[in-house]
XYZ file of C-alpha atoms in Angstrom:
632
model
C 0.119 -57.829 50.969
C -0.539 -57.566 47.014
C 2.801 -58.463 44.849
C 3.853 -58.885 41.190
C 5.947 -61.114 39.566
C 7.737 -59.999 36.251
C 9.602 -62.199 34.116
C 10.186 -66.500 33.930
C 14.197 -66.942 33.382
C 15.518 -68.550 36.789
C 18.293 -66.270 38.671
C 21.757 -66.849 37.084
C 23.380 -64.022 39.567
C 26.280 -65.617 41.509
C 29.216 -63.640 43.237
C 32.737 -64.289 42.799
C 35.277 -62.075 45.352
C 33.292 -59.650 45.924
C 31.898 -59.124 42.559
C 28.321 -60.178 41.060
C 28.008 -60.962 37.224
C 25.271 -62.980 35.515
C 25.873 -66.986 34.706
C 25.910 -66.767 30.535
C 28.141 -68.302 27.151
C 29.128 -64.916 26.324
C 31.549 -62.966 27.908
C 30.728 -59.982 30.137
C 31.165 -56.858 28.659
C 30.204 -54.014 30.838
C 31.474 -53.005 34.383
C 29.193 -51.167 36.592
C 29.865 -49.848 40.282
C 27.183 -49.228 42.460
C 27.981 -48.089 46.275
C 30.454 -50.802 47.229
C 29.380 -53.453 44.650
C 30.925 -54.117 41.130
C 29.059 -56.064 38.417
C 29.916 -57.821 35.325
C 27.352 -57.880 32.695
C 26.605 -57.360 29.208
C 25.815 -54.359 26.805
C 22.668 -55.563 25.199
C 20.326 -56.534 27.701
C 20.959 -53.464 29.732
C 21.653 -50.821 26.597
C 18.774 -51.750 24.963
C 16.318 -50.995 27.982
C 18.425 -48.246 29.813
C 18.176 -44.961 28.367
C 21.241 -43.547 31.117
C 23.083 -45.840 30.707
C 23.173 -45.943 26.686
C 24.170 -41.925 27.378
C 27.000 -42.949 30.044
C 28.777 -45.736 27.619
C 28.142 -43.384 24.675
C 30.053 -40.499 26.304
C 33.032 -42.994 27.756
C 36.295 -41.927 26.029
C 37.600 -45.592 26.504
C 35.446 -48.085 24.921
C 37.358 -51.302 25.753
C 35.848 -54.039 28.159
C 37.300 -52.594 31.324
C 35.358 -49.201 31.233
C 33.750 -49.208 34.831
C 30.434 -47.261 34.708
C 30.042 -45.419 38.480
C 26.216 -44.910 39.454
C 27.139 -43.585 42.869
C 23.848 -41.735 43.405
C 21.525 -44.454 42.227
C 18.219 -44.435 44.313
C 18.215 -47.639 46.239
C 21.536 -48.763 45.631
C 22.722 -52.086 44.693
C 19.553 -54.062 45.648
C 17.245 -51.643 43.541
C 19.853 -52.105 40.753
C 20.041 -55.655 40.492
C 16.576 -55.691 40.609
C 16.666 -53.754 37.620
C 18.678 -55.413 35.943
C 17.510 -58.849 36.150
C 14.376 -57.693 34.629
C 16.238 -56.379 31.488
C 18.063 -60.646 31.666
C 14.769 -61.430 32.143
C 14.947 -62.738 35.279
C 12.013 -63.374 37.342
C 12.152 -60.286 40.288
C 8.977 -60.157 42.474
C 7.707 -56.520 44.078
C 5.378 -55.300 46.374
C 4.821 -52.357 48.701
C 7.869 -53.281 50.435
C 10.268 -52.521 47.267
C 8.081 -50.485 44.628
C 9.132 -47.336 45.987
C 13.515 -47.484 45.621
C 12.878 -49.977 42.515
C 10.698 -47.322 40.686
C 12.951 -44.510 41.742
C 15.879 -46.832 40.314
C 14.040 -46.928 37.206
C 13.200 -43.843 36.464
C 16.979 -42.588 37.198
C 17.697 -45.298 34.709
C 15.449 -44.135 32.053
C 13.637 -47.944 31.633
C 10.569 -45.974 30.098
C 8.373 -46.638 26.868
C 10.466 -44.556 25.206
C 13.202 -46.820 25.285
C 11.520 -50.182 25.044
C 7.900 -51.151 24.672
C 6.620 -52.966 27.959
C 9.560 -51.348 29.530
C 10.080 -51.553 33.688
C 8.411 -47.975 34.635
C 4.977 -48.678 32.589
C 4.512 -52.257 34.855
C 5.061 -50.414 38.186
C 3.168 -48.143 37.931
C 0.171 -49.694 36.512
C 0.764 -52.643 39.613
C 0.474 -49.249 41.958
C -2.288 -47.672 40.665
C -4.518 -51.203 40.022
C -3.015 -52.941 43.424
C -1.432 -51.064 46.186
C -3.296 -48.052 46.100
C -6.368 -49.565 46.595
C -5.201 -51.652 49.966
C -4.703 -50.074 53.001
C -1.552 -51.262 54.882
C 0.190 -51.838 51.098
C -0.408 -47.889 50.758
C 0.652 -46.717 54.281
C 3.979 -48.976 53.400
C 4.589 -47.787 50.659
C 4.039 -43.663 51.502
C 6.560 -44.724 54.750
C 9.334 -45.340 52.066
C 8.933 -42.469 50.306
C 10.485 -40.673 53.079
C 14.134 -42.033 51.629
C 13.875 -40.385 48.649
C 11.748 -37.929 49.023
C 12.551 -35.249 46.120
C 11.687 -38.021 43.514
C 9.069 -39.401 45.433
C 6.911 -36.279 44.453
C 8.758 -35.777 41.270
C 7.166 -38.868 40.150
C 3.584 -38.469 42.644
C 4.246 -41.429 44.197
C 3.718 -39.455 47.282
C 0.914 -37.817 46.646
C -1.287 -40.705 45.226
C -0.376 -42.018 48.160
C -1.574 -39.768 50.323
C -4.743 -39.359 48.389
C -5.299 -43.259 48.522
C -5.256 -42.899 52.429
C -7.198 -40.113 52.672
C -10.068 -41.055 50.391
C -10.190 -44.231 52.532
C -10.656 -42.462 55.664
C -13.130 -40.247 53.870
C -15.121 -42.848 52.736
C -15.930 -44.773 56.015
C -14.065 -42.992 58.960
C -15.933 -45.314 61.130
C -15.854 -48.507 60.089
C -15.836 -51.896 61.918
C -11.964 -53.414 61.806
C -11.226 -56.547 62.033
C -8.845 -57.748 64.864
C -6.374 -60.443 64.901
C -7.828 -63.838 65.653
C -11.501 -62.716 66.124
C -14.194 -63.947 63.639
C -16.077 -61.167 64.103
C -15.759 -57.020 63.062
C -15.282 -54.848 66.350
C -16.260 -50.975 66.604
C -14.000 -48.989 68.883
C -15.092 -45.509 69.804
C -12.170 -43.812 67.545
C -11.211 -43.685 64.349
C -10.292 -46.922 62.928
C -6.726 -45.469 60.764
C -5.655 -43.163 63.733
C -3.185 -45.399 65.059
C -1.943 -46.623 61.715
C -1.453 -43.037 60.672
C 0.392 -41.693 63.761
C 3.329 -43.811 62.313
C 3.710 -41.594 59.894
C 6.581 -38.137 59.488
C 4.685 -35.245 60.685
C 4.638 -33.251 56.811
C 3.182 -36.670 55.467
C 0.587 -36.963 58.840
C -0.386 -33.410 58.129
C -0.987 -33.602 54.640
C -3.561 -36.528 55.205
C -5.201 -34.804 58.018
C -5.725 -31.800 56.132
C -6.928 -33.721 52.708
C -9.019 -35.332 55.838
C -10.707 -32.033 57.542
C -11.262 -30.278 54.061
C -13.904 -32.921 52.919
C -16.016 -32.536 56.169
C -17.069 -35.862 56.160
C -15.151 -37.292 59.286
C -16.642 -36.103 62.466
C -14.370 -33.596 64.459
C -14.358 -35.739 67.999
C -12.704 -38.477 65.847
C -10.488 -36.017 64.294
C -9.334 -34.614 67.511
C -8.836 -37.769 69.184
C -6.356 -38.633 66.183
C -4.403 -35.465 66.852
C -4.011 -36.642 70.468
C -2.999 -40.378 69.621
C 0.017 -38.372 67.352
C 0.703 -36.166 69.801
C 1.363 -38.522 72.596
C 2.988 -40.826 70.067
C 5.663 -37.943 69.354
C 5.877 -34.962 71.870
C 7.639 -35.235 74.788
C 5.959 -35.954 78.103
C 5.175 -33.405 80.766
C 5.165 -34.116 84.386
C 3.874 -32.395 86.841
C 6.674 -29.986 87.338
C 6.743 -28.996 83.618
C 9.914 -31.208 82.710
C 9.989 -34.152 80.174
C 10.317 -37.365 81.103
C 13.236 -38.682 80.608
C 11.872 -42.242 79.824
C 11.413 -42.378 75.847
C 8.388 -44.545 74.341
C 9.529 -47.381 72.097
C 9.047 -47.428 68.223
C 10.068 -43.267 68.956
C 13.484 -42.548 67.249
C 13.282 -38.799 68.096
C 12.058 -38.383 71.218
C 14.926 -37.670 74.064
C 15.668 -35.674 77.189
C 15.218 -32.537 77.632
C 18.452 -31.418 76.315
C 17.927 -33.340 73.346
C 14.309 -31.902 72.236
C 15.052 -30.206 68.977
C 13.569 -27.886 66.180
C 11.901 -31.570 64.491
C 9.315 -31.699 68.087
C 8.405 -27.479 67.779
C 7.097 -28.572 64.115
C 5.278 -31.511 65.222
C 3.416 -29.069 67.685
C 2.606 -26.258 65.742
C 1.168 -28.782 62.906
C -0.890 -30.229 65.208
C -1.899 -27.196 66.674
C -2.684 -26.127 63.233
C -4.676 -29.589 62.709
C -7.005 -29.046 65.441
C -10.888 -29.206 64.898
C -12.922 -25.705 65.021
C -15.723 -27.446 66.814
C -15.985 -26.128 70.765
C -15.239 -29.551 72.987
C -13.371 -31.693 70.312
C -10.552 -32.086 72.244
C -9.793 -32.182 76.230
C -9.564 -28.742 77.606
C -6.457 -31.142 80.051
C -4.861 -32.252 76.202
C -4.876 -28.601 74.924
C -3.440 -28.094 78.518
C -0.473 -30.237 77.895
C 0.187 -28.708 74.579
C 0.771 -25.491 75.737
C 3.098 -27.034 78.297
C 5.103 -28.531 75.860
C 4.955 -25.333 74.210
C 6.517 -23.510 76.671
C 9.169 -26.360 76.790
C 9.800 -26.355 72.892
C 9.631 -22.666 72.619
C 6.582 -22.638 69.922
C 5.647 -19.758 67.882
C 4.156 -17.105 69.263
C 0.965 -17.864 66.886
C 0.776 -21.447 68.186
C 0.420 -20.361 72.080
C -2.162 -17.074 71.493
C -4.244 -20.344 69.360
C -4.081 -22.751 72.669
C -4.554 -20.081 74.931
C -8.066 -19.152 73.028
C -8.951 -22.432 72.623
C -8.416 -23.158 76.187
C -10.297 -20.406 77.230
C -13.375 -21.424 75.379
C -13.419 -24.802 77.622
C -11.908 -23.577 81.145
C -14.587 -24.848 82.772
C -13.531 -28.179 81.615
C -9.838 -27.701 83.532
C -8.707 -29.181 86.647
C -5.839 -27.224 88.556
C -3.144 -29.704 88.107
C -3.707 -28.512 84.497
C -3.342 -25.083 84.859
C -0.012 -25.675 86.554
C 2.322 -24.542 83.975
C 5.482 -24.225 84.389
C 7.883 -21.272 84.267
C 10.746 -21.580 81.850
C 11.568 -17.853 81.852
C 14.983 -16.887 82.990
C 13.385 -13.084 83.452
C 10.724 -14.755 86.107
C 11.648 -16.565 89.184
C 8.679 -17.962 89.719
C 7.457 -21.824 89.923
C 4.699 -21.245 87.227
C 3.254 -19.141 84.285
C 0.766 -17.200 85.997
C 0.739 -15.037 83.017
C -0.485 -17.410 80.503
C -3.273 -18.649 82.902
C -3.860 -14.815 83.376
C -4.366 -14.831 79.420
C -6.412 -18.123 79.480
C -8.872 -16.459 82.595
C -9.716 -13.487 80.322
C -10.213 -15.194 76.955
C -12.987 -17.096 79.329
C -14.444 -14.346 80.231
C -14.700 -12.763 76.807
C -16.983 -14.973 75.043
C -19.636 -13.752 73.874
C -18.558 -10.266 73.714
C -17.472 -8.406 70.730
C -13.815 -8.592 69.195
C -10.845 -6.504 70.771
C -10.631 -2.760 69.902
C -7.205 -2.770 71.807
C -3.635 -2.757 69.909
C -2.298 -6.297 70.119
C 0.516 -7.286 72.724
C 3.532 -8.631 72.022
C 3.495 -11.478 74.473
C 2.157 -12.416 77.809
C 2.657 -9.580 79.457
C -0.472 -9.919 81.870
C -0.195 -8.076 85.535
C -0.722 -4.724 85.721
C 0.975 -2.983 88.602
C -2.268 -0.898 88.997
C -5.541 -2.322 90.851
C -7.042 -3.799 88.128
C -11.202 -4.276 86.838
C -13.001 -7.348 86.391
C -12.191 -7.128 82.803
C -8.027 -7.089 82.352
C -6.446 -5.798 80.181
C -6.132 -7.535 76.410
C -3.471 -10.543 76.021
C -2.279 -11.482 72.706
C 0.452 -12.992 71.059
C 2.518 -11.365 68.233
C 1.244 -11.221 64.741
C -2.052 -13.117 65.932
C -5.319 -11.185 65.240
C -9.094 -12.224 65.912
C -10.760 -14.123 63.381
C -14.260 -13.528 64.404
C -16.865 -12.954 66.925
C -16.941 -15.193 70.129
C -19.801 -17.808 68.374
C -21.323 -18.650 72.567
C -20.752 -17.174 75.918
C -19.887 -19.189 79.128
C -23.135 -19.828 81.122
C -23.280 -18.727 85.212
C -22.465 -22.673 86.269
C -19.486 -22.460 83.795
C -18.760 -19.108 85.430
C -18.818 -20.590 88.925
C -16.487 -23.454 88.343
C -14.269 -21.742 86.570
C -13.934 -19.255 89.579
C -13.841 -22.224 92.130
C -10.567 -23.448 89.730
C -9.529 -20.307 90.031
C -9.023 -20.104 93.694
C -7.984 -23.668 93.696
C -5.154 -22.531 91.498
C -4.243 -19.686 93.372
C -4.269 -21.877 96.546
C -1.312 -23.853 95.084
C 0.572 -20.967 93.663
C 0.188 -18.830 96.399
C 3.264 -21.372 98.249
C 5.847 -20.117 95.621
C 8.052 -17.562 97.408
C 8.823 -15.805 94.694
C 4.993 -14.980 93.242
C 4.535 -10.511 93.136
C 1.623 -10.383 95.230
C 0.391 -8.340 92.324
C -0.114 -11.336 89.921
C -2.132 -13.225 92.626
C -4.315 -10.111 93.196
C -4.950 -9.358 89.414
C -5.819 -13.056 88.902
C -7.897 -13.006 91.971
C -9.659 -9.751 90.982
C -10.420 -11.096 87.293
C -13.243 -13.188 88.511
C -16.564 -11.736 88.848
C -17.603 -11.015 92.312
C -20.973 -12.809 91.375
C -18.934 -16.036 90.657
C -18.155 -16.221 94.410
C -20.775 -17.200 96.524
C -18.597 -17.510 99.347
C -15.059 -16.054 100.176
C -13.779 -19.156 102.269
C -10.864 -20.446 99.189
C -10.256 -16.890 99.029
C -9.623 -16.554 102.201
C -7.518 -19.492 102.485
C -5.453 -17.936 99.456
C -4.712 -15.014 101.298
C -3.765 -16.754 104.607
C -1.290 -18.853 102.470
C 0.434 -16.506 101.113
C 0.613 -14.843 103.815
C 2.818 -17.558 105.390
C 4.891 -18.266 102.671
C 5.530 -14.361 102.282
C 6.149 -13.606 106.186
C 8.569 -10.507 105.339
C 5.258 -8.535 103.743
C 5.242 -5.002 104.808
C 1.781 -4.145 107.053
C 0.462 -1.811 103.878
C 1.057 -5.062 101.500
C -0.688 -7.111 103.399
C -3.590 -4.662 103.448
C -3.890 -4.483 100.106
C -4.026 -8.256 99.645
C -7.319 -8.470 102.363
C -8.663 -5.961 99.997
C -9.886 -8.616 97.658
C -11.907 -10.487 100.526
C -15.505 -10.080 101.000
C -15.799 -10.220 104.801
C -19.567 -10.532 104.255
C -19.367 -13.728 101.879
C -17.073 -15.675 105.002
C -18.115 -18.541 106.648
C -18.384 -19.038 110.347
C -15.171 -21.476 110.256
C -13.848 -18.841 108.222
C -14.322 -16.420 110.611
C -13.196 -18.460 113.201
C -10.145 -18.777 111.707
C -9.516 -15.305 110.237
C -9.970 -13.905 114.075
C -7.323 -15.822 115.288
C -5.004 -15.332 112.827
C -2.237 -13.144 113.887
C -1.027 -12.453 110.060
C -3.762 -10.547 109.176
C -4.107 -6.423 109.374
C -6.030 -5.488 112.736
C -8.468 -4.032 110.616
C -9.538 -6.924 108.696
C -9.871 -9.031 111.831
C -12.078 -5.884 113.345
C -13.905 -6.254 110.096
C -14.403 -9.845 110.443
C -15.707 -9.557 114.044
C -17.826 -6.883 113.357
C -19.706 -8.540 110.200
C -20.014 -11.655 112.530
C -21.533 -9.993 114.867
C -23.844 -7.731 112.805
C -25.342 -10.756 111.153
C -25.981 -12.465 114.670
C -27.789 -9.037 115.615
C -29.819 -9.402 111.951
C -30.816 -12.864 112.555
C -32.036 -12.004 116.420
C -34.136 -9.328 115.465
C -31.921 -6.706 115.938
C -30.739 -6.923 119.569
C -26.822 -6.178 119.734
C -26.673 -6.479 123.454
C -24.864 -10.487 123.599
C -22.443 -12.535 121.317
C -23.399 -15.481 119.709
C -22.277 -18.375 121.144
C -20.153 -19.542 118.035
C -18.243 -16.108 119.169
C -18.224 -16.820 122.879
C -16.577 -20.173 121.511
C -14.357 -18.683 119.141
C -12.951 -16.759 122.466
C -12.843 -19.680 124.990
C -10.913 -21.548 122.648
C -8.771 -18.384 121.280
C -8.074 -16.573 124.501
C -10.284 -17.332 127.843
C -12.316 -19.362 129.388
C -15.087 -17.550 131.391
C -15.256 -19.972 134.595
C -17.399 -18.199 137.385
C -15.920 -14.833 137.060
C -12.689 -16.366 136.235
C -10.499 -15.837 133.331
C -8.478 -18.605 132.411
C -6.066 -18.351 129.017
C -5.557 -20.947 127.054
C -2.708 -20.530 125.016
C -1.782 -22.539 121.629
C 1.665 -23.669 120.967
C 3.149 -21.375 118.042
C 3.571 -22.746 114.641
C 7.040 -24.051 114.032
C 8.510 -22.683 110.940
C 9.320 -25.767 109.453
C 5.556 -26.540 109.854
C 3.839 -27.311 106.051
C 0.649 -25.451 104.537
C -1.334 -28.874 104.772
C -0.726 -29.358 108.564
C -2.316 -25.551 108.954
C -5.817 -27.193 106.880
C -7.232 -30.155 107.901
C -11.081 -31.947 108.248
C -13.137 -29.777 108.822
C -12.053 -27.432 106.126
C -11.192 -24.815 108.458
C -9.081 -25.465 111.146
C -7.840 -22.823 114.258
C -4.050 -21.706 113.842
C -1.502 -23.043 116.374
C 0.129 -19.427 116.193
C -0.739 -17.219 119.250
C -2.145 -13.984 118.891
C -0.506 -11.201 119.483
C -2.017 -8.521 122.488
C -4.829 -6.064 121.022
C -2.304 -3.638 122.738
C 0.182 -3.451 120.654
C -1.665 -3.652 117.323
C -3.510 -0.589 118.555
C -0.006 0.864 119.128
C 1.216 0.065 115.689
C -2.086 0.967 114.460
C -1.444 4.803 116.196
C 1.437 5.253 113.936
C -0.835 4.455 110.642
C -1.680 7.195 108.359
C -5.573 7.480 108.066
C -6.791 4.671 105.648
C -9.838 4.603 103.291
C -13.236 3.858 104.569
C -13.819 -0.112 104.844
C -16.874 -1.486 102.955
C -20.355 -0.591 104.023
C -22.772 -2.682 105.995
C -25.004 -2.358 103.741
C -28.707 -4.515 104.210
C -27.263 -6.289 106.924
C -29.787 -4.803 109.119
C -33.183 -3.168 108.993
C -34.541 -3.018 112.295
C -35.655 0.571 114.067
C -33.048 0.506 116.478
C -30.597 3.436 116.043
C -27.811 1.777 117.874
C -27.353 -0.927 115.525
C -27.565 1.584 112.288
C -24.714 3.400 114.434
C -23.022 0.290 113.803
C -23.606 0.169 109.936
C -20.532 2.213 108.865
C -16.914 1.103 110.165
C -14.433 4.175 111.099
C -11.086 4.404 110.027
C -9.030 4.317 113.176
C -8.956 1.314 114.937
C -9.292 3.327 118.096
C -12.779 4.621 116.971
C -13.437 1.205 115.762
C -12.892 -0.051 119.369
C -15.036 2.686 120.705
C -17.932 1.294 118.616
C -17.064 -2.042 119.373
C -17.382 -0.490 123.325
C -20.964 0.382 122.801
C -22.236 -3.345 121.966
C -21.426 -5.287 124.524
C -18.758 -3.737 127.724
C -17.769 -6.503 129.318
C -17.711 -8.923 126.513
C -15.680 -7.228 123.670
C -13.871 -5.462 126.021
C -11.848 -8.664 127.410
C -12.282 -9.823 123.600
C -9.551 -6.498 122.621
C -7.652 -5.345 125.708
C -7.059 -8.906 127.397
C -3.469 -10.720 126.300
């Protein structure tokens, strides 16, 4: 660290009860009191350099020896004071980065300028700050930290902002440059920038004023950017776990950082700046950090602005997102629920719209994603208040970004899908949002539907039909459909569906013969309901499912795994069923056979009743899918 010595008189300063004066042959003739310290010194040394206080024992009405002078708003109190004024004794006073700031502010308030005196105290600092500190790195970042204690004179006299222009034109210069470590002989190049942790020290107007200075030249790459904005992020935002609350444990070196209870307006700046610091290039930050922004968004209650810019950027990466991210927690007292599907709603559809043209649509006021109607592939527009679209989606997410982004998608709904409190709506708009194209299979789909089914046991029969809805019996697996038959939650028709598509493709992939199950069926049925043992049925019942039982016992290796719930009798489904009004046509077998024979293409369009469907089932096979229907 640089510092300057001024003057060559030793110190003659002593203190007698509690007051300082100056060791000399002449009597003391001015009394001044600064904070809780009184000092007895004389007019001429001080008078003839300090243009305040010539005005302050010029005005006194009393100009006898015991005329106290009161400086009670002095920057830097008594120690910037007496530093002061041993350099009008003379008195040799050394300075550095550590003082400079509160002894220039002293001076100036003073008025120890050329005006006064030739040589006087403000010329010297700042020509030792311009030629010295400004030009070393830690001596700068001191010095701009103790600014912040006087921070109205600070930029009065640019102290601040030279500062700040120091730092940044050092970053500018070489944002990459080797550093040197402690006790190494040798320069070391770590993958960041070299000044992010020095920086993230720093008061969030003074951090953003660098980074900005920083981003406007273009010269420091925006990975290194972003990963500077995450270093001050972590340094200063509160923690998220996993269920969306802060952690209560505070880092050290953090004076502002607290509960939850404690978070104040000081943490919603330090997001939105950041927010507003964060590189334009696609991929410069995490898609998971971004993530954990707009969690602690949600906890700090950001501006609507902040959240709509985080949702969009987070929807240009999705693909990028693991579901532990996307688990965002609801803070809502007007929602019940354990997370924001909304936002994630919001997030799924910015995805989707890259590449496509700006919004036509009025903006929304907030989140307010489901729509109580059955909605398209392409929701309806989410936006935040005030927010509009600054220009055209610049790429648009490729097919394999397209996939994984639907395979998140189920993942996610998988875990929400336990909440008790989720409107089945949300979790079929969300579901319904992904292009069917993005599902190869239906299996995680499937496995959506059968666990919300569980946690939701009170579901009316016509809500749980419109939940199967979004499955694609075609696109199931065989476990699937090993499972889905057995499963005494789901609407007769959609295990009639199930058997039915099982059974056509067995009859596609024999050539066309319908006459005989396959024998993943035939094991489906020992294992489900009988055992065919020379002529003789023998059931095999499972033990039922215990309420207390969890979702993870229900899903084991191999991904699919047969209920422990017993099926109900075929009988009395077909009796609820007769009560039913008439429902829509199911979907179409469509190409799932070609051959010439008629009675399979009978088979290619599934009736509405379930009766009829059990009269088509009738023609296949008698004796096999009659004990599969009417046996208990």
């Amino acid at each position: 660290m640089k510092f300057m010595k001024l003057g060559t008189r030793p110190d003659t300063f002593f203190t007698t009860e509690a007051v300082r004066s100056v060791s000399s042959e002449v009597t003391t003739d001015l009394k001044i009191q600064v904070q809780n310290s009184l000092y007895l010194l004389h007019k001429f040394p001080l008078l003839s350099k300090c243009h305040h206080l010539q005005k302050l024992v010029s005005e006194s009405k009393d100009a006898s020896n015991d005329t106290v002078i009161y400086l009670p708003d002095l920057p830097g109190g008594a120690e910037a004071f007496e530093l002061c004024a041993k350099f009008c004794y003379g008195i040799t006073i050394t300075l550095s980065a550590l003082n400079i700031v509160p002894v220039r502010c002293a001076a100036e308030y003073l008025g120890m300028t050329e005006e006064v005196d030739r040589g006087n105290l403000v010329s010297k600092l700042d020509v030792f700050l311009e030629s010295c500190i400004l030009r070393r790195w830690k001596d700068t970042l001191v010095t701009l930290q103790s600014t912040k204690q006087y921070p109205e004179l600070a930029e009065k006299l640019r102290i601040t902002s030279k500062c700040i222009d120091g730092i940044a034109s050092m970053i500018i210069k070489r944002p990459t440059k080797m550093s040197w470590s402690q006790g190494q002989q040798r320069p070391t190049t770590t993958s960041r920038g070299w000044w992010a942790e020095d920086i993230a020290e720093l008061g969030i107007d003074l951090y953003w004023r660098i980074m900005v200075a920083v981003k406007s030249s273009g010269a420091v790459p925006d990975k290194i950017t972003g990963e500077a904005l995450k270093i001050y992020a972590c340094k200063w935002l509160p923690t998220v776990s996993r269920d969306g609350y802060p952690s209560k444990q505070v880092p050290e070196n953090s004076s502002c950082l607290g509960s939850y209870q404690e978070i104040t307006s000081k943490h919603r700046l330090i997001l939105e700046r950041v927010v507003s610091l964060l590189p334009m290039e696609k991929g410069s930050v995490s898609c998971s950090f971004l993530l954990k922004l707009l969690k602690s968004g949600n906890i700090l209650n950001a501006s609507s602005s902040s959240k709509m810019e985080l949702v969009r950027r987070i929807g240009m990466q999705l693909d990028e997102a693991t579901v532990t991210d996307l688990l965002i927690p609801s803070l809502s007292y007007a929602d019940e629920t354990l997370y924001d599907v909304d936002v994630v709603m919001a997030i799924l559809e910015e995805f989707m719209l890259q590449g496509q043209s700006p919004r036509t649509s009025p903006l929304r006021g907030k989140l307010g994603v489901v729509d109580r109607r059955r909605r398209s592939r392409s929701a309806e527009d989410i936006d935040f208040e005030g927010v509009q679209e600054n220009s055209r989606r610049s790429s648009s997410a490729s097919h394999g970004s397209k996939l994984r982004v639907a395979k998140l998608i189920d993942g996610y709904l998988q875990e929400i899908a336990r909440d008790a409190n989720l409107p089945m709506d949300k979790v079929i708009a969300l579901a319904e949002a992904v292009p069917d194209f993005a599902r190869p299979d239906h299996d995680d789909l499937y496995r959506v539907i059968d666990i919300y089914l569980r946690a939701h046991p009170d579901l009316h029969k016509s809500e749980r039909k419109r939940l199967c809805r979004i499955l694609n019996c075609k696109k199931l697996s065989m476990e699937a459909c090993m499972h889905a038959a057995q499963n005494e939650l789901l609407p007769l028709r959609m295990v009639v569906q199930v058997l039915f598509f099982e059974q056509a493709r067995a009859a596609v992939s024999g050539g066309g013969e319908v006459g005989e199950l396959p024998q993943s069926l035939k094991a489906l049925l020992a294992k489900s309901s009988y055992i065919e043992q020379g002529g003789k049925k023998i059931t095999n019942k499972g033990p039922n499912m215990s309420n207390g039982a969890s979702f993870d016992d229900e899903w084991s290796m191999p991904k699919f795994k047969s209920p422990r719930s017993k099926l109900a009798t075929l009988k009395m489904k077909l009796a609820e069923a007769d009560n039913d009004e008439v429902e829509e046509d199911v979907m179409q077998c469509d190409g799932l056979g070609r051959s010439g024979s008629s009675r399979f293409k009978s088979l290619c369009s599934i009736p509405s009743k379930p009766k009829r469907i059990l009269s088509k089932l009738w023609t296949m096979n008698r004796s096999v899918i009659l004990d599969l229907w009417c046996q208990c």
